Each structure stands twice: as structure tokens, then as C-alpha cells.
Amino acid sequence: MKIRQLHINRFGHFNECDLVFPGDGLQVIYGPNEAGKTTLLEFLRGLLFDFPARTPYDFGGQGEMAGVATLELRDGRTVELRRRKGNKDKVAIKLDGQPTVLDDAGWLRLLDHADRGLFESVFAFGLDQLSQGEASLKHESLQSALFGGSLGGTSSPDKIVAE
């Protein structure tokens, strides 16, 4: 999955903020302390996997915390995900421009089964996760995901050695 665009509405200090990620290379977000790097990471986690009921990123109780992501899947299809913080009707998905209804399992299938834990450990991590890196690699599913992602879908290190 490639993140092509994000729209952030009322999350932390971001309001009506648009970010575009062109190209196919690695995207690295960097900046000075308090620039919003962790806030952006938490927004992305919430957008993909649900905003927590309580969060330090509420926008002063004014208006709706929400966001939109335009994603490109591995097979080239485009997904537009709209999510707002709330209890009802909080997710809207368009797959290749067509409104699509997906349950949580269907959403995980679109993400190649990358659940929140895998996403946070492998694809979008902060300094805390980076410092815990060696311990987290002892989990076989993380090891398989790293090998699979970096070697074009081959999911088993043993299979690579055998080949």
C-alpha cells in the first residue's frame, strides 16, 4: 500500500491540512521537536484502524475529528478512506471511485492483512518502536512481514534460504 494523499481535519494542531506524497520511493517525515511528526503518525494510525474514544489529539471539542486518505494498493487499485471519530457511520470507502461497504475483515484483506500491530511495528513506527526493534523481530509474523515486504512477497526466510 502506498499513501498518496492525506487530509486532516481537527486532529492535534492540524486543521484542514492536506499532504501529498508523490513518487514511489520511501517517505520519511522529519522535523524539529513539536513540529507534529508524532501527531501525524497517530492520525494515520487512527485513520487506518479507528480513532480511540479518548485521545490527547482532540481539537478543543470544536467540530469533527476526521480525515481522508487516498491509498494505492499493491495491485494498483485506488482506495479513498474517510473516517471520523464517533460511534455511527464513521467510515466511508471508495474502491476505484465506487462506494464500497467493507467490514473490518474486508478492510484488513485490502491491506494485505496488515493489522494495527503489524502496521505500527513494521510500516509506521516512532522512536519508541524503533528502540524496541530487536525484541519485536523475534515475533515470527513480523519477521515474515519484513522479508515478504522487502523481497517482493516471499513470506518465509526459510524459503529464501532453500531457493
PDB file of C-alpha atoms in Angstrom:
ATOM      1  CA  MET A   1       0.000   0.000   0.000  1.00  0.00           C
ATOM      2  CA  LYS A   2       1.211   3.482  -0.836  1.00  0.00           C
ATOM      3  CA  ILE A   3      -0.178   6.564   0.846  1.00  0.00           C
ATOM      4  CA  ARG A   4      -0.751   9.109  -1.899  1.00  0.00           C
ATOM      5  CA  GLN A   5      -2.628  11.849  -0.051  1.00  0.00           C
ATOM      6  CA  LEU A   6      -3.925  12.722   3.423  1.00  0.00           C
ATOM      7  CA  HIS A   7      -6.480  15.299   4.504  1.00  0.00           C
ATOM      8  CA  ILE A   8      -6.523  16.044   8.236  1.00  0.00           C
ATOM      9  CA  ASN A   9      -9.450  17.769   9.901  1.00  0.00           C
ATOM     10  CA  ARG A  10      -9.242  18.841  13.559  1.00  0.00           C
ATOM     11  CA  PHE A  11      -6.558  16.459  14.838  1.00  0.00           C
ATOM     12  CA  GLY A  12      -3.976  17.842  17.259  1.00  0.00           C
ATOM     13  CA  HIS A  13      -2.783  21.135  15.830  1.00  0.00           C
ATOM     14  CA  PHE A  14      -3.675  20.084  12.263  1.00  0.00           C
ATOM     15  CA  ASN A  15      -6.877  21.507  10.780  1.00  0.00           C
ATOM     16  CA  GLU A  16      -7.868  21.401   7.124  1.00  0.00           C
ATOM     17  CA  CYS A  17      -4.363  20.194   6.304  1.00  0.00           C
ATOM     18  CA  ASP A  18      -3.564  18.442   3.014  1.00  0.00           C
ATOM     19  CA  LEU A  19      -0.426  16.360   2.497  1.00  0.00           C
ATOM     20  CA  VAL A  20       0.569  14.819  -0.835  1.00  0.00           C
ATOM     21  CA  PHE A  21       3.130  12.026  -1.136  1.00  0.00           C
ATOM     22  CA  PRO A  22       4.274  11.810  -4.766  1.00  0.00           C
ATOM     23  CA  GLY A  23       6.520   9.159  -6.236  1.00  0.00           C
ATOM     24  CA  ASP A  24       7.162   5.577  -5.362  1.00  0.00           C
ATOM     25  CA  GLY A  25      10.139   5.859  -3.015  1.00  0.00           C
ATOM     26  CA  LEU A  26      10.401   5.699   0.734  1.00  0.00           C
ATOM     27  CA  GLN A  27       8.614   8.528   2.535  1.00  0.00           C
ATOM     28  CA  VAL A  28      10.409   9.890   5.601  1.00  0.00           C
ATOM     29  CA  ILE A  29       8.820  12.519   7.818  1.00  0.00           C
ATOM     30  CA  TYR A  30      11.320  14.556   9.812  1.00  0.00           C
ATOM     31  CA  GLY A  31      11.460  17.886  11.575  1.00  0.00           C
ATOM     32  CA  PRO A  32      12.238  19.617  14.862  1.00  0.00           C
ATOM     33  CA  ASN A  33      10.584  18.743  18.167  1.00  0.00           C
ATOM     34  CA  GLU A  34       6.911  19.740  18.371  1.00  0.00           C
ATOM     35  CA  ALA A  35       6.598  20.009  14.579  1.00  0.00           C
ATOM     36  CA  GLY A  36       3.790  17.424  14.502  1.00  0.00           C
ATOM     37  CA  LYS A  37       5.576  14.212  13.469  1.00  0.00           C
ATOM     38  CA  THR A  38       4.066  12.089  16.251  1.00  0.00           C
ATOM     39  CA  THR A  39       0.687  13.767  15.793  1.00  0.00           C
ATOM     40  CA  LEU A  40       0.760  12.879  12.097  1.00  0.00           C
ATOM     41  CA  LEU A  41       1.714   9.280  12.887  1.00  0.00           C
ATOM     42  CA  GLU A  42      -1.127   8.965  15.421  1.00  0.00           C
ATOM     43  CA  PHE A  43      -3.540  10.464  12.896  1.00  0.00           C
ATOM     44  CA  LEU A  44      -2.527   7.899  10.280  1.00  0.00           C
ATOM     45  CA  ARG A  45      -2.930   5.035  12.760  1.00  0.00           C
ATOM     46  CA  GLY A  46      -6.375   6.314  13.769  1.00  0.00           C
ATOM     47  CA  LEU A  47      -7.461   6.873  10.190  1.00  0.00           C
ATOM     48  CA  LEU A  48      -6.491   3.374   9.086  1.00  0.00           C
ATOM     49  CA  PHE A  49      -7.545   1.452  12.197  1.00  0.00           C
ATOM     50  CA  ASP A  50     -10.009   3.700  14.118  1.00  0.00           C
ATOM     51  CA  PHE A  51      -9.551   6.715  16.325  1.00  0.00           C
ATOM     52  CA  PRO A  52      -9.534   5.891  20.040  1.00  0.00           C
ATOM     53  CA  ALA A  53     -12.507   7.068  22.081  1.00  0.00           C
ATOM     54  CA  ARG A  54     -10.192   9.243  24.167  1.00  0.00           C
ATOM     55  CA  THR A  55      -7.187  10.905  22.645  1.00  0.00           C
ATOM     56  CA  PRO A  56      -4.911  13.802  23.571  1.00  0.00           C
ATOM     57  CA  TYR A  57      -5.305  15.000  19.974  1.00  0.00           C
ATOM     58  CA  ASP A  58      -8.881  16.304  20.279  1.00  0.00           C
ATOM     59  CA  PHE A  59      -9.207  19.716  18.668  1.00  0.00           C
ATOM     60  CA  GLY A  60     -10.629  21.579  21.650  1.00  0.00           C
ATOM     61  CA  GLY A  61     -14.068  19.987  21.323  1.00  0.00           C
ATOM     62  CA  GLN A  62     -14.884  22.140  18.292  1.00  0.00           C
ATOM     63  CA  GLY A  63     -16.147  20.279  15.258  1.00  0.00           C
ATOM     64  CA  GLU A  64     -15.481  16.806  13.989  1.00  0.00           C
ATOM     65  CA  MET A  65     -12.164  14.966  14.120  1.00  0.00           C
ATOM     66  CA  ALA A  66     -11.902  13.304  10.726  1.00  0.00           C
ATOM     67  CA  GLY A  67      -9.640  12.523   7.835  1.00  0.00           C
ATOM     68  CA  VAL A  68      -9.332  11.202   4.321  1.00  0.00           C
ATOM     69  CA  ALA A  69      -6.581   9.043   2.852  1.00  0.00           C
ATOM     70  CA  THR A  70      -6.031   8.214  -0.783  1.00  0.00           C
ATOM     71  CA  LEU A  71      -4.175   4.914  -0.945  1.00  0.00           C
ATOM     72  CA  GLU A  72      -2.765   2.879  -3.801  1.00  0.00           C
ATOM     73  CA  LEU A  73      -2.951  -0.861  -3.236  1.00  0.00           C
ATOM     74  CA  ARG A  74      -0.305  -3.325  -4.368  1.00  0.00           C
ATOM     75  CA  ASP A  75      -2.488  -4.396  -7.316  1.00  0.00           C
ATOM     76  CA  GLY A  76      -2.795  -0.773  -8.493  1.00  0.00           C
ATOM     77  CA  ARG A  77      -6.340  -0.138  -7.287  1.00  0.00           C
ATOM     78  CA  THR A  78      -7.086   3.143  -5.531  1.00  0.00           C
ATOM     79  CA  VAL A  79      -8.864   3.384  -2.180  1.00  0.00           C
ATOM     80  CA  GLU A  80     -10.294   6.545  -0.680  1.00  0.00           C
ATOM     81  CA  LEU A  81     -10.854   6.068   3.032  1.00  0.00           C
ATOM     82  CA  ARG A  82     -12.874   8.620   5.006  1.00  0.00           C
ATOM     83  CA  ARG A  83     -13.077   8.150   8.749  1.00  0.00           C
ATOM     84  CA  ARG A  84     -14.404  10.334  11.512  1.00  0.00           C
ATOM     85  CA  LYS A  85     -14.253   9.899  15.246  1.00  0.00           C
ATOM     86  CA  GLY A  86     -17.612   8.726  16.508  1.00  0.00           C
ATOM     87  CA  ASN A  87     -19.887   5.770  17.125  1.00  0.00           C
ATOM     88  CA  LYS A  88     -22.020   5.566  13.957  1.00  0.00           C
ATOM     89  CA  ASP A  89     -21.451   5.914  10.234  1.00  0.00           C
ATOM     90  CA  LYS A  90     -17.828   6.764  10.813  1.00  0.00           C
ATOM     91  CA  VAL A  91     -16.223   5.035   7.801  1.00  0.00           C
ATOM     92  CA  ALA A  92     -16.773   5.526   4.078  1.00  0.00           C
ATOM     93  CA  ILE A  93     -14.679   3.700   1.484  1.00  0.00           C
ATOM     94  CA  LYS A  94     -14.420   4.119  -2.255  1.00  0.00           C
ATOM     95  CA  LEU A  95     -12.582   1.459  -4.227  1.00  0.00           C
ATOM     96  CA  ASP A  96     -11.544   2.736  -7.661  1.00  0.00           C
ATOM     97  CA  GLY A  97     -14.073   5.560  -7.262  1.00  0.00           C
ATOM     98  CA  GLN A  98     -17.017   3.289  -6.402  1.00  0.00           C
ATOM     99  CA  PRO A  99     -18.581   3.400  -2.910  1.00  0.00           C
ATOM    100  CA  THR A 100     -17.810   0.102  -1.195  1.00  0.00           C
ATOM    101  CA  VAL A 101     -19.085  -1.399   2.057  1.00  0.00           C
ATOM    102  CA  LEU A 102     -16.467  -3.358   3.983  1.00  0.00           C
ATOM    103  CA  ASP A 103     -16.431  -4.836   7.455  1.00  0.00           C
ATOM    104  CA  ASP A 104     -13.210  -4.889   9.491  1.00  0.00           C
ATOM    105  CA  ALA A 105     -12.140  -8.219   7.972  1.00  0.00           C
ATOM    106  CA  GLY A 106     -12.677  -6.879   4.447  1.00  0.00           C
ATOM    107  CA  TRP A 107     -10.639  -3.779   5.248  1.00  0.00           C
ATOM    108  CA  LEU A 108      -7.774  -5.958   6.550  1.00  0.00           C
ATOM    109  CA  ARG A 109      -7.888  -8.017   3.346  1.00  0.00           C
ATOM    110  CA  LEU A 110      -7.458  -4.804   1.330  1.00  0.00           C
ATOM    111  CA  LEU A 111      -4.443  -4.003   3.494  1.00  0.00           C
ATOM    112  CA  ASP A 112      -2.953  -7.472   2.837  1.00  0.00           C
ATOM    113  CA  HIS A 113      -3.838  -8.423   6.432  1.00  0.00           C
ATOM    114  CA  ALA A 114      -1.598  -5.703   7.899  1.00  0.00           C
ATOM    115  CA  ASP A 115      -3.423  -5.114  11.173  1.00  0.00           C
ATOM    116  CA  ARG A 116      -2.699  -2.241  13.545  1.00  0.00           C
ATOM    117  CA  GLY A 117       0.064  -4.116  15.399  1.00  0.00           C
ATOM    118  CA  LEU A 118       1.912  -5.075  12.238  1.00  0.00           C
ATOM    119  CA  PHE A 119       1.461  -1.599  10.770  1.00  0.00           C
ATOM    120  CA  GLU A 120       2.863   0.056  13.900  1.00  0.00           C
ATOM    121  CA  SER A 121       5.797  -2.348  14.173  1.00  0.00           C
ATOM    122  CA  VAL A 122       6.908  -2.542  10.552  1.00  0.00           C
ATOM    123  CA  PHE A 123       5.496   0.206   8.355  1.00  0.00           C
ATOM    124  CA  ALA A 124       4.929   3.297  10.523  1.00  0.00           C
ATOM    125  CA  PHE A 125       6.890   3.467  13.715  1.00  0.00           C
ATOM    126  CA  GLY A 126       8.152   6.140  16.052  1.00  0.00           C
ATOM    127  CA  LEU A 127      11.208   6.406  18.247  1.00  0.00           C
ATOM    128  CA  ASP A 128       9.719   4.153  20.955  1.00  0.00           C
ATOM    129  CA  GLN A 129       9.030   1.358  18.476  1.00  0.00           C
ATOM    130  CA  LEU A 130      12.445   1.805  16.865  1.00  0.00           C
ATOM    131  CA  SER A 131      14.197   1.348  20.204  1.00  0.00           C
ATOM    132  CA  GLN A 132      12.231  -1.882  20.749  1.00  0.00           C
ATOM    133  CA  GLY A 133      13.043  -3.153  17.255  1.00  0.00           C
ATOM    134  CA  GLU A 134      15.245  -6.131  18.036  1.00  0.00           C
ATOM    135  CA  ALA A 135      12.771  -7.603  20.520  1.00  0.00           C
ATOM    136  CA  SER A 136       9.859  -7.183  18.119  1.00  0.00           C
ATOM    137  CA  LEU A 137      11.710  -9.021  15.330  1.00  0.00           C
ATOM    138  CA  LYS A 138      11.610 -12.169  17.440  1.00  0.00           C
ATOM    139  CA  HIS A 139       7.917 -12.440  16.576  1.00  0.00           C
ATOM    140  CA  GLU A 140       7.710 -14.730  13.548  1.00  0.00           C
ATOM    141  CA  SER A 141       4.881 -12.790  11.875  1.00  0.00           C
ATOM    142  CA  LEU A 142       6.926  -9.597  11.976  1.00  0.00           C
ATOM    143  CA  GLN A 143       9.958 -11.383  10.582  1.00  0.00           C
ATOM    144  CA  SER A 144       7.834 -12.832   7.780  1.00  0.00           C
ATOM    145  CA  ALA A 145       6.302  -9.444   7.031  1.00  0.00           C
ATOM    146  CA  LEU A 146       9.701  -7.783   6.818  1.00  0.00           C
ATOM    147  CA  PHE A 147      11.044 -10.460   4.499  1.00  0.00           C
ATOM    148  CA  GLY A 148       7.842 -10.506   2.462  1.00  0.00           C
ATOM    149  CA  GLY A 149       7.692  -6.760   2.056  1.00  0.00           C
ATOM    150  CA  SER A 150      11.324  -6.382   1.133  1.00  0.00           C
ATOM    151  CA  LEU A 151      11.588  -9.371  -1.174  1.00  0.00           C
ATOM    152  CA  GLY A 152       8.524  -8.967  -3.329  1.00  0.00           C
ATOM    153  CA  GLY A 153       6.049 -11.053  -1.393  1.00  0.00           C
ATOM    154  CA  THR A 154       8.143 -14.044  -0.333  1.00  0.00           C
ATOM    155  CA  SER A 155       6.997 -14.535   3.210  1.00  0.00           C
ATOM    156  CA  SER A 156       9.355 -17.158   4.594  1.00  0.00           C
ATOM    157  CA  PRO A 157      13.040 -16.641   5.378  1.00  0.00           C
ATOM    158  CA  ASP A 158      13.468 -20.443   5.275  1.00  0.00           C
ATOM    159  CA  LYS A 159      12.016 -20.485   1.761  1.00  0.00           C
ATOM    160  CA  ILE A 160      14.548 -17.874   0.667  1.00  0.00           C
ATOM    161  CA  VAL A 161      17.456 -19.927   2.041  1.00  0.00           C
ATOM    162  CA  ALA A 162      16.133 -23.072   0.339  1.00  0.00           C
ATOM    163  CA  GLU A 163      15.903 -21.284  -3.003  1.00  0.00           C
TER     164      GLU A 163
END
